[in-house]
mmCIF file of C-alpha atoms in Angstrom:
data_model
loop_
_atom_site.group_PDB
_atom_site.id
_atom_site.type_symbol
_atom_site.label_atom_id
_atom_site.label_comp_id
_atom_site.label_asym_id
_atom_site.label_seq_id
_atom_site.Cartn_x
_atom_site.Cartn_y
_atom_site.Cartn_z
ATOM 1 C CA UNK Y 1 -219.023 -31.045 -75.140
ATOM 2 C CA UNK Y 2 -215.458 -32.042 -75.981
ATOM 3 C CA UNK Y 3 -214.680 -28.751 -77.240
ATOM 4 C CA UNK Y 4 -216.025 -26.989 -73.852
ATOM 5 C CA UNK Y 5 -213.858 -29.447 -71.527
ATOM 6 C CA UNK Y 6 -211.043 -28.708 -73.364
ATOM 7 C CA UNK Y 7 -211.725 -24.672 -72.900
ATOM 8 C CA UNK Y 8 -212.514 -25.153 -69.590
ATOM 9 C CA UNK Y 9 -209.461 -27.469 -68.672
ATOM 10 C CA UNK Y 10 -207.269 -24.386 -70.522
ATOM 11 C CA UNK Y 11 -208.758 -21.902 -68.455
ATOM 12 C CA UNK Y 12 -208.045 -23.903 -65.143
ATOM 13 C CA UNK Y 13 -204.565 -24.313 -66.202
ATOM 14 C CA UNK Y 14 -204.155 -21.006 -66.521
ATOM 15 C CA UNK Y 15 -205.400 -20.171 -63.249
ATOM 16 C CA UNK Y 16 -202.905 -22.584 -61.640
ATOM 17 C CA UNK Y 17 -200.053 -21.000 -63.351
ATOM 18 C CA UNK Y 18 -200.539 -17.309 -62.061
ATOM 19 C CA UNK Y 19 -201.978 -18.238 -58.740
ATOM 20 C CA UNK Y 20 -199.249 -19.779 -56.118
ATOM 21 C CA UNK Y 21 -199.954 -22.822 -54.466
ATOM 22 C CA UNK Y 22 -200.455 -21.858 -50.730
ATOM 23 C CA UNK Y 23 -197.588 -23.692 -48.652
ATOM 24 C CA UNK Y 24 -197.587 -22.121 -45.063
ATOM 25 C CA UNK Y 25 -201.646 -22.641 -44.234
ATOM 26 C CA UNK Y 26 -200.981 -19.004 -42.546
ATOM 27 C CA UNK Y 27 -200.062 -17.612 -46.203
ATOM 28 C CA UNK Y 28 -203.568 -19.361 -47.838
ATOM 29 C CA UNK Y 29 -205.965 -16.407 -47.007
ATOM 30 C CA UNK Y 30 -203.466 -13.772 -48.612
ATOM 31 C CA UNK Y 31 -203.025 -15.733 -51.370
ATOM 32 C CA UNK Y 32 -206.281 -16.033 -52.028
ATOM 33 C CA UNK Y 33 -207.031 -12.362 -51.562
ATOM 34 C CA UNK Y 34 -204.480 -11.865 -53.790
ATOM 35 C CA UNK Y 35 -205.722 -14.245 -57.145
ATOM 36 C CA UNK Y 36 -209.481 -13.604 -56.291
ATOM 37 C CA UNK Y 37 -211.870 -15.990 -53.851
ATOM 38 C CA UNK Y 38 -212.981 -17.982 -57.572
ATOM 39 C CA UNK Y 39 -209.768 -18.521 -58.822
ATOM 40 C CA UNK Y 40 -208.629 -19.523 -55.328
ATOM 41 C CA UNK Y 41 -211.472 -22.389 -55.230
ATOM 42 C CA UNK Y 42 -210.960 -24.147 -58.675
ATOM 43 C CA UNK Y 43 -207.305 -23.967 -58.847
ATOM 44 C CA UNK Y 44 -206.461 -25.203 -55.625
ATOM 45 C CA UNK Y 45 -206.864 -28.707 -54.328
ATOM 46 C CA UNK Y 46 -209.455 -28.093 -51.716
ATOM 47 C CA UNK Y 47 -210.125 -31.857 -51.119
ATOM 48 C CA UNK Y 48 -206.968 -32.300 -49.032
ATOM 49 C CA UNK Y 49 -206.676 -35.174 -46.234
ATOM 50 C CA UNK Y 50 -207.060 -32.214 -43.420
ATOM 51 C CA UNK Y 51 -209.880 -29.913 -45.165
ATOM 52 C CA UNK Y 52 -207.464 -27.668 -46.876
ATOM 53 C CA UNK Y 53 -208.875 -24.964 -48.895
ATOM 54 C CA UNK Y 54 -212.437 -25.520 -48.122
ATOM 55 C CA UNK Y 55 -211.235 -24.832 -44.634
ATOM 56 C CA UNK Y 56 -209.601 -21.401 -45.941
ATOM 57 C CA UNK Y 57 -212.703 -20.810 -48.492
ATOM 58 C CA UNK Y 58 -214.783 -21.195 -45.465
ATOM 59 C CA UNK Y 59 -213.026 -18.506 -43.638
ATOM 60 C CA UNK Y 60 -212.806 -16.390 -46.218
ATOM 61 C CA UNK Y 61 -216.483 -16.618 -46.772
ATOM 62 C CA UNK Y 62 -217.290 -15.769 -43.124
ATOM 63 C CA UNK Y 63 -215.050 -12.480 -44.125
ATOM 64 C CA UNK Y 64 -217.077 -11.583 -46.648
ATOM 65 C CA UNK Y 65 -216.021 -13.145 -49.628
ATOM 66 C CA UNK Y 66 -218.776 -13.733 -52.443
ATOM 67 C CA UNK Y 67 -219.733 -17.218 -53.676
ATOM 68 C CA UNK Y 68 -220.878 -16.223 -56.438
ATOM 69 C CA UNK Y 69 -217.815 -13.914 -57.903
ATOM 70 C CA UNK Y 70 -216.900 -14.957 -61.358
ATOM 71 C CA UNK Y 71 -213.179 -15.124 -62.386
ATOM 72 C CA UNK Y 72 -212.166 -15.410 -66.064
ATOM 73 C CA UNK Y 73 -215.825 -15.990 -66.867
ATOM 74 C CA UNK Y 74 -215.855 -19.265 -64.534
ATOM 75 C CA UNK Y 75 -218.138 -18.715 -61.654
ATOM 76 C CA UNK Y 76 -216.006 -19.809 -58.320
ATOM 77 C CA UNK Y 77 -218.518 -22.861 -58.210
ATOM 78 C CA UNK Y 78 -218.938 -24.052 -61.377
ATOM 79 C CA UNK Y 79 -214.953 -23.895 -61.473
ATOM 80 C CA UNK Y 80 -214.813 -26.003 -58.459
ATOM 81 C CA UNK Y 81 -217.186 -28.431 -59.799
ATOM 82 C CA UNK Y 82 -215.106 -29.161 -62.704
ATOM 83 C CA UNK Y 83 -212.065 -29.143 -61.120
ATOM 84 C CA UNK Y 84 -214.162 -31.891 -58.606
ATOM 85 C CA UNK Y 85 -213.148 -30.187 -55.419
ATOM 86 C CA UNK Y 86 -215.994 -31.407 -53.908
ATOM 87 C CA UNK Y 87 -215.344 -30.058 -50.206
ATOM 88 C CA UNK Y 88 -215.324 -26.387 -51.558
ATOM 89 C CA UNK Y 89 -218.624 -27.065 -54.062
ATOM 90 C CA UNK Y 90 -220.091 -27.872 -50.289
ATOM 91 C CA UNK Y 91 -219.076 -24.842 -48.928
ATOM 92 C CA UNK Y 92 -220.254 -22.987 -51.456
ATOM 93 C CA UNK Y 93 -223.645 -24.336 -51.833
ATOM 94 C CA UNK Y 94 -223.777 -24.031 -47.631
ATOM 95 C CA UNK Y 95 -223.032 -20.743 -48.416
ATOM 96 C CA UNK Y 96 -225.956 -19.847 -51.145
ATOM 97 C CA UNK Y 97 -223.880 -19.831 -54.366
ATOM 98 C CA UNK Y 98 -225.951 -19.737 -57.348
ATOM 99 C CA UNK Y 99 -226.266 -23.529 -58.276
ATOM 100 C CA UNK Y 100 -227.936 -22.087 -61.592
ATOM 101 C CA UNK Y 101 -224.661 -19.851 -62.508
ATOM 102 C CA UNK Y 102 -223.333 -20.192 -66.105
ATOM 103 C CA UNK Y 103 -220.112 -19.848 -68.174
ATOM 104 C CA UNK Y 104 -220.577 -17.755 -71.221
ATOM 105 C CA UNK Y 105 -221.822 -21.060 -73.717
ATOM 106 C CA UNK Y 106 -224.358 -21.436 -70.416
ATOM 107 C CA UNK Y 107 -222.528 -24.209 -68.471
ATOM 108 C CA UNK Y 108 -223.881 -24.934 -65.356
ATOM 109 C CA UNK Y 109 -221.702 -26.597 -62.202
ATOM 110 C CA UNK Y 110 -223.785 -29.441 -62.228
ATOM 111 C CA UNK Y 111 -222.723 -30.148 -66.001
ATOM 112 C CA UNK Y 112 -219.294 -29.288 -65.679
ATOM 113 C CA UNK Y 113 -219.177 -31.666 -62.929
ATOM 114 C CA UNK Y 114 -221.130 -34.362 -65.348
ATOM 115 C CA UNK Y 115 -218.684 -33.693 -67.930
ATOM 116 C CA UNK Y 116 -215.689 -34.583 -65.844
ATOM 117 C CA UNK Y 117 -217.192 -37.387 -64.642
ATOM 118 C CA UNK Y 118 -216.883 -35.982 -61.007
ATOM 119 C CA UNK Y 119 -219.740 -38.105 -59.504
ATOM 120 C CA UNK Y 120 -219.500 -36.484 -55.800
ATOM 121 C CA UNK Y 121 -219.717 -33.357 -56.803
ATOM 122 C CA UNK Y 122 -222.712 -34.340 -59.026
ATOM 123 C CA UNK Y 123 -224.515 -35.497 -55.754
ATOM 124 C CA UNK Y 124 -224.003 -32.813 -53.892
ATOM 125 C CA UNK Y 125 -224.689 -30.098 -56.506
ATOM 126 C CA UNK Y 126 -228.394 -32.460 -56.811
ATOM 127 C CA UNK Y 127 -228.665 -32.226 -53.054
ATOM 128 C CA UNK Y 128 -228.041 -28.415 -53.057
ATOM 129 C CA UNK Y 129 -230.863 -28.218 -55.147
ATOM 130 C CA UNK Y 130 -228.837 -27.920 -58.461
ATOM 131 C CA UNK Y 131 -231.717 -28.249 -61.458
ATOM 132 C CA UNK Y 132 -230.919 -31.466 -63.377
ATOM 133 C CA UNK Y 133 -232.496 -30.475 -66.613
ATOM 134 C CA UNK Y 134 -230.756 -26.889 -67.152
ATOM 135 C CA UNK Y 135 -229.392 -26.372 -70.349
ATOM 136 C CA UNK Y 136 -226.491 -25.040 -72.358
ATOM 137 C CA UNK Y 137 -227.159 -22.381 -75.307
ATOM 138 C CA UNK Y 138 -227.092 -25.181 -77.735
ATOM 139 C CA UNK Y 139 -229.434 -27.363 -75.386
ATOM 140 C CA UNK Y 140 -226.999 -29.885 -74.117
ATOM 141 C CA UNK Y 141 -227.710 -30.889 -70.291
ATOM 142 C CA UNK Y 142 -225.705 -32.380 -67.730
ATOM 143 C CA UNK Y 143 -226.789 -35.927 -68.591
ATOM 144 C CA UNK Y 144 -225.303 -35.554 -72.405
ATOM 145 C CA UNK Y 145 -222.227 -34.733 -70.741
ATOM 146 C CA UNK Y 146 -222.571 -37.685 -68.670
ATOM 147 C CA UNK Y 147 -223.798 -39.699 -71.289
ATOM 148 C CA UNK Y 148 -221.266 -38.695 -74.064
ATOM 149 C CA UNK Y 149 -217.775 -38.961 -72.214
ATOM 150 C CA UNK Y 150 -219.197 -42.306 -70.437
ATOM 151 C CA UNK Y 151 -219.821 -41.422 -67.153
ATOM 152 C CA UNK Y 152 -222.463 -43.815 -66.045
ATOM 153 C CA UNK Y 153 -222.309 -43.197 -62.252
ATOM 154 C CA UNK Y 154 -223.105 -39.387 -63.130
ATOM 155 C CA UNK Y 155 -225.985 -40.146 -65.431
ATOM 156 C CA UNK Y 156 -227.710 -42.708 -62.642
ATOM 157 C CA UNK Y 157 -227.361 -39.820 -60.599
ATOM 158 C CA UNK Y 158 -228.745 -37.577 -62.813
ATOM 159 C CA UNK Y 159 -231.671 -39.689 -63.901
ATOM 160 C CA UNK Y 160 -232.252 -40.369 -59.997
ATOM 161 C CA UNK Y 161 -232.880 -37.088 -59.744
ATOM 162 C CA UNK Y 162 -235.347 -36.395 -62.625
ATOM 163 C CA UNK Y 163 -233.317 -35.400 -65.549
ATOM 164 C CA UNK Y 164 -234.937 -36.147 -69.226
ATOM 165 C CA UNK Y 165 -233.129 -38.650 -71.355
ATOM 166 C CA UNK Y 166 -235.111 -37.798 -73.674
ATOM 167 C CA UNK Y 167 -234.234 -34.061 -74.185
ATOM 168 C CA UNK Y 168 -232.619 -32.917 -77.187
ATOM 169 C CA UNK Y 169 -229.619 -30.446 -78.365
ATOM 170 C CA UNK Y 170 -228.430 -29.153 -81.298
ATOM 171 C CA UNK Y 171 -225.510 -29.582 -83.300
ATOM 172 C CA UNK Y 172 -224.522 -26.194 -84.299
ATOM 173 C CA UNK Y 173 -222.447 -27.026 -86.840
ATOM 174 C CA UNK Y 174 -224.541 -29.057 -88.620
ATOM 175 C CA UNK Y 175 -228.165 -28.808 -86.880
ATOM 176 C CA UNK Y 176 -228.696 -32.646 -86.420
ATOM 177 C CA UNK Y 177 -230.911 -32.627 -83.067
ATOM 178 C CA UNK Y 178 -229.622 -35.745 -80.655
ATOM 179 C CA UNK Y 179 -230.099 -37.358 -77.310
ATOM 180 C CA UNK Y 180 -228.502 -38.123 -74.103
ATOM 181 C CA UNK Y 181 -228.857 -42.087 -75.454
ATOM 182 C CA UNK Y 182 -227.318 -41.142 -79.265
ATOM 183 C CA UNK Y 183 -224.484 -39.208 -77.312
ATOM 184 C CA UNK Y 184 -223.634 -42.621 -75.488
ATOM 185 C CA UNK Y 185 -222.702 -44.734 -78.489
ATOM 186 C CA UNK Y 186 -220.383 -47.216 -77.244
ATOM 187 C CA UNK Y 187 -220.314 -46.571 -73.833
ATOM 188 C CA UNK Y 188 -222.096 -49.911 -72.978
ATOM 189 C CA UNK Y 189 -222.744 -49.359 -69.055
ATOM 190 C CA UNK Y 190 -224.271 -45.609 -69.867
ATOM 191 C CA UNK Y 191 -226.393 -46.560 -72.668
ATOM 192 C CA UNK Y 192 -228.474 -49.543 -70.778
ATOM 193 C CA UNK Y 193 -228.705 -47.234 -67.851
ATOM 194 C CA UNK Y 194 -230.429 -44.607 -70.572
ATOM 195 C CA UNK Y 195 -232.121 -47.230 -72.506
ATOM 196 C CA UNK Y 196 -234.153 -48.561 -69.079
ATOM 197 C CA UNK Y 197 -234.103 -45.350 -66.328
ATOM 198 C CA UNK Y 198 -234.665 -45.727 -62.610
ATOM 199 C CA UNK Y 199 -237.433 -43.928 -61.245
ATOM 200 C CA UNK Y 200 -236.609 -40.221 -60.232
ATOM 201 C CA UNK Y 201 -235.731 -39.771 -56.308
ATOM 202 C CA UNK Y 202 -237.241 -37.043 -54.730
ATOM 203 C CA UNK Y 203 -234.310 -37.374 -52.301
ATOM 204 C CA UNK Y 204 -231.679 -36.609 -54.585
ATOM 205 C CA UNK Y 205 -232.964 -33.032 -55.296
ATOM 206 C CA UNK Y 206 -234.202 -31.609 -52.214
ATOM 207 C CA UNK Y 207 -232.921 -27.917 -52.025
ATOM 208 C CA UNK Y 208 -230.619 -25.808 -50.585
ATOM 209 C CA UNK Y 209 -229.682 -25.771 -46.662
ATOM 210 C CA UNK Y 210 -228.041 -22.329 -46.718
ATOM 211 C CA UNK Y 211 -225.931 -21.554 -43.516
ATOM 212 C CA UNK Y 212 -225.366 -18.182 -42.208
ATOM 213 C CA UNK Y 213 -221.933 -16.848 -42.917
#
């Protein structure tokens, strides 16, 4: 999981660096015409005190923009969800995204959000109807993300909401299988929380409430 943060945290950088902040909030929507409505929503800070770019991603939705375009292989809502701009991941689930759209290894929002330890976006990805239990190529779920980078808030989310502590992955460099709870080693807060579960919360997964665009 290390290695994936670090590929997706390159990526993101990159967007930043070839897409131009918006200043004027008149110049946002042809700026974001101009880098692509995905780009625009992870490299942008869309969680601004005044609704910022979730505002603009909003608008550009109504205009016909797709939620689910892909931009350097980074779905627009999986890169908001790791970039933890919660506001757009809202939008964008309002909006119908795919909540089950991968990057290429099979990274799912909800695990990018795990992974980053971006607990509000974890909720509302659950909420959206996100499926707790989906799984890279190699196996891993968003709870070993949670679980191996310490995130304990994300993984009592997670478990709230029905995913398996017990699942396993695969190393694929040396085939060892291991669990959410062996990924946690000496993260003391995540590792009781996977050692003794809370029950699973219908609430915290009900489905999608798509709004008309």
């Amino acid at each position: 999981f290390a290695g994936d943060g670090a590929l997706a945290a390159a990526i993101a950088a990159e967007a930043r660096m070839t897409t131009p902040v918006a200043s004027p909030k008149k110049k946002e929507s042809r700026k974001a015409d101009e880098a692509g409505f995905a780009s625009f929503v992870s490299s942008h800070d869309g969680d601004n005190s005044d609704g910022g770019d979730a505002t603009v991603a909003r608008r550009l939705l109504q205009a016909g923009a797709d939620p689910n375009e892909v931009d350097q292989g980074f779905p627009a809502i999986v890169g908001a969800a790791q970039e933890g701009h919660v506001n757009v991941v809202r939008v964008l689930v309002e909006a119908g995204a795919s909540l089950e759209a991968t990057t290429s290894d099979g990274s799912t929002a909800l695990l990018m959000a795990a992974q980053a330890g971006h607990a509000d976006c974890v909720e509302a990805l659950l909420k959206g109807g996100a499926n707790p239990n989906a799984t890279q190529k190699q196996g891993g779920t968003a709870l070993m993300a949670a679980a191996v980078n310490g995130h304990a808030n994300c993984c009592h989310l997670l478990l709230l909401a029905g995913a398996d502590p017990t699942a396993q992955a695969k190393d694929p460099g040396t085939g060892q299988l291991y669990t959410a709870l062996q990924l946690a080693e000496g993260h003391a807060e995540a590792t009781a929380l996977l050692r003794n579960p809370p029950r699973a919360e219908a609430s915290l997964h009900r489905g999608p409430e798509v709004q008309p665009f």
